[in-house]
């Protein structure tokens, strides 16, 4: 009985002594900033149509990595950005397209050591 008790005590001690080896995870969020004078529509495979009102921002996706922040062109959530405007009678026309993703067009902001965001600022001058 004494050996059984020691065996249980040893397991308990080992389970409480194990340290968590959780490495920090780099989290990168991606946003579209609609700085135009019109409302835009983002169409994605997963979420469908997302309206981005004029002078507002829309979350697009998040990526995590153990080594570093993930540039927009390297994320696996999206590989293009197509923004539409709604015409009369409900027809949508492409107003902005980024395919492939060009990292230099996205602004980077490191929020903390392990959190950052990339933001694509769309202006009237960029629209077709």
Short mmCIF file of C-alpha atoms in Angstrom, two decimals:
data_model
loop_
_atom_site.label_atom_id
_atom_site.label_comp_id
_atom_site.label_asym_id
_atom_site.label_seq_id
_atom_site.Cartn_x
_atom_site.Cartn_y
_atom_site.Cartn_z
CA UNK A 1 0.00 0.00 0.00
CA UNK A 2 2.87 2.33 0.80
CA UNK A 3 4.37 1.78 -2.68
CA UNK A 4 1.01 2.50 -4.30
CA UNK A 5 0.71 5.77 -2.36
CA UNK A 6 4.25 6.79 -3.35
CA UNK A 7 3.49 5.99 -6.97
CA UNK A 8 0.42 8.24 -6.90
CA UNK A 9 2.36 10.96 -5.09
CA UNK A 10 5.17 10.75 -7.67
CA UNK A 11 2.68 11.16 -10.54
CA UNK A 12 1.11 14.13 -8.82
CA UNK A 13 4.48 15.77 -8.25
CA UNK A 14 5.56 15.17 -11.84
CA UNK A 15 2.36 16.62 -13.25
CA UNK A 16 2.68 19.78 -11.17
CA UNK A 17 6.40 20.18 -11.84
CA UNK A 18 6.11 20.12 -15.60
CA UNK A 19 6.57 23.62 -16.88
CA UNK A 20 4.64 24.87 -19.81
CA UNK A 21 6.91 25.27 -22.82
CA UNK A 22 4.43 27.50 -24.61
CA UNK A 23 6.34 29.60 -27.07
CA UNK A 24 4.93 33.03 -27.78
CA UNK A 25 2.76 33.21 -30.88
CA UNK A 26 2.96 36.13 -33.27
CA UNK A 27 -0.53 37.36 -34.19
CA UNK A 28 -1.08 39.42 -37.35
CA UNK A 29 -4.43 40.99 -38.22
CA UNK A 30 -5.39 42.41 -41.62
CA UNK A 31 -7.79 45.33 -42.19
CA UNK A 32 -9.17 47.31 -45.09
CA UNK A 33 -9.56 51.02 -44.40
CA UNK A 34 -12.16 52.58 -46.70
CA UNK A 35 -11.03 56.20 -46.91
CA UNK A 36 -13.12 56.82 -50.02
CA UNK A 37 -16.28 58.85 -50.46
CA UNK A 38 -18.37 55.75 -51.30
CA UNK A 39 -19.32 52.49 -49.62
CA UNK A 40 -17.38 49.47 -50.89
CA UNK A 41 -18.16 45.77 -50.90
CA UNK A 42 -15.61 43.07 -50.17
CA UNK A 43 -16.60 39.64 -51.50
CA UNK A 44 -14.84 36.65 -49.95
CA UNK A 45 -15.21 32.93 -50.43
CA UNK A 46 -15.92 32.27 -46.77
CA UNK A 47 -17.88 35.32 -45.59
CA UNK A 48 -19.62 36.34 -48.81
CA UNK A 49 -20.42 40.04 -49.21
CA UNK A 50 -19.11 42.42 -46.58
CA UNK A 51 -20.09 46.07 -46.79
CA UNK A 52 -17.35 48.56 -45.87
CA UNK A 53 -18.90 51.95 -45.30
CA UNK A 54 -17.13 55.09 -46.39
CA UNK A 55 -14.58 56.29 -43.82
CA UNK A 56 -14.63 53.00 -41.89
CA UNK A 57 -12.41 50.00 -41.34
CA UNK A 58 -13.15 46.31 -41.84
CA UNK A 59 -11.35 43.34 -40.30
CA UNK A 60 -10.37 40.79 -42.96
CA UNK A 61 -8.40 37.98 -41.37
CA UNK A 62 -5.84 36.95 -38.78
CA UNK A 63 -2.67 34.85 -39.07
CA UNK A 64 -0.52 33.32 -36.37
CA UNK A 65 3.05 32.13 -36.57
CA UNK A 66 5.66 30.95 -34.07
CA UNK A 67 8.55 32.84 -35.69
CA UNK A 68 7.37 36.26 -36.88
CA UNK A 69 4.54 38.43 -38.12
CA UNK A 70 3.01 37.30 -41.41
CA UNK A 71 3.11 39.71 -44.35
CA UNK A 72 -0.13 40.06 -46.33
CA UNK A 73 1.31 38.20 -49.33
CA UNK A 74 2.31 35.25 -47.13
CA UNK A 75 -0.96 34.71 -45.23
CA UNK A 76 -3.17 31.75 -46.06
CA UNK A 77 -6.52 33.45 -45.39
CA UNK A 78 -6.68 35.42 -48.65
CA UNK A 79 -4.64 35.79 -51.83
CA UNK A 80 -6.41 38.74 -53.42
CA UNK A 81 -8.48 41.79 -52.57
CA UNK A 82 -11.38 42.77 -54.79
CA UNK A 83 -13.55 45.67 -53.78
CA UNK A 84 -16.79 46.46 -55.55
CA UNK A 85 -19.16 49.37 -55.64
CA UNK A 86 -22.88 48.93 -56.10
CA UNK A 87 -24.30 50.61 -59.16
CA UNK A 88 -27.91 51.36 -59.92
CA UNK A 89 -30.22 48.37 -60.09
CA UNK A 90 -27.96 46.44 -57.69
CA UNK A 91 -25.19 45.67 -60.17
CA UNK A 92 -21.70 45.49 -58.67
CA UNK A 93 -18.60 46.62 -60.50
CA UNK A 94 -14.99 46.13 -59.47
CA UNK A 95 -13.55 49.35 -58.08
CA UNK A 96 -10.25 48.10 -56.71
CA UNK A 97 -8.26 44.92 -57.24
CA UNK A 98 -5.01 43.70 -55.72
CA UNK A 99 -4.02 40.38 -57.22
CA UNK A 100 -1.43 39.27 -56.32
CA UNK A 101 -1.14 40.90 -52.91
CA UNK A 102 1.52 43.64 -52.84
CA UNK A 103 2.99 44.05 -49.36
CA UNK A 104 4.25 47.57 -50.03
CA UNK A 105 0.66 48.82 -50.39
CA UNK A 106 -0.18 47.75 -46.82
CA UNK A 107 0.85 49.79 -43.79
CA UNK A 108 2.33 47.86 -40.87
CA UNK A 109 1.76 48.69 -37.21
CA UNK A 110 3.34 46.67 -34.41
CA UNK A 111 0.84 46.86 -31.55
CA UNK A 112 2.97 44.90 -29.06
CA UNK A 113 5.82 42.40 -29.13
CA UNK A 114 3.54 39.66 -30.45
CA UNK A 115 0.61 41.56 -31.99
CA UNK A 116 0.60 43.56 -35.21
CA UNK A 117 -1.69 44.66 -37.97
CA UNK A 118 -1.46 45.33 -41.66
CA UNK A 119 -3.88 47.88 -43.09
CA UNK A 120 -4.76 48.48 -46.72
CA UNK A 121 -5.92 52.10 -47.03
CA UNK A 122 -8.15 52.56 -50.06
CA UNK A 123 -8.59 56.15 -51.25
CA UNK A 124 -10.67 57.72 -54.04
CA UNK A 125 -7.48 58.00 -56.11
CA UNK A 126 -6.99 54.21 -56.05
CA UNK A 127 -10.48 53.41 -57.36
CA UNK A 128 -11.01 52.57 -61.02
#
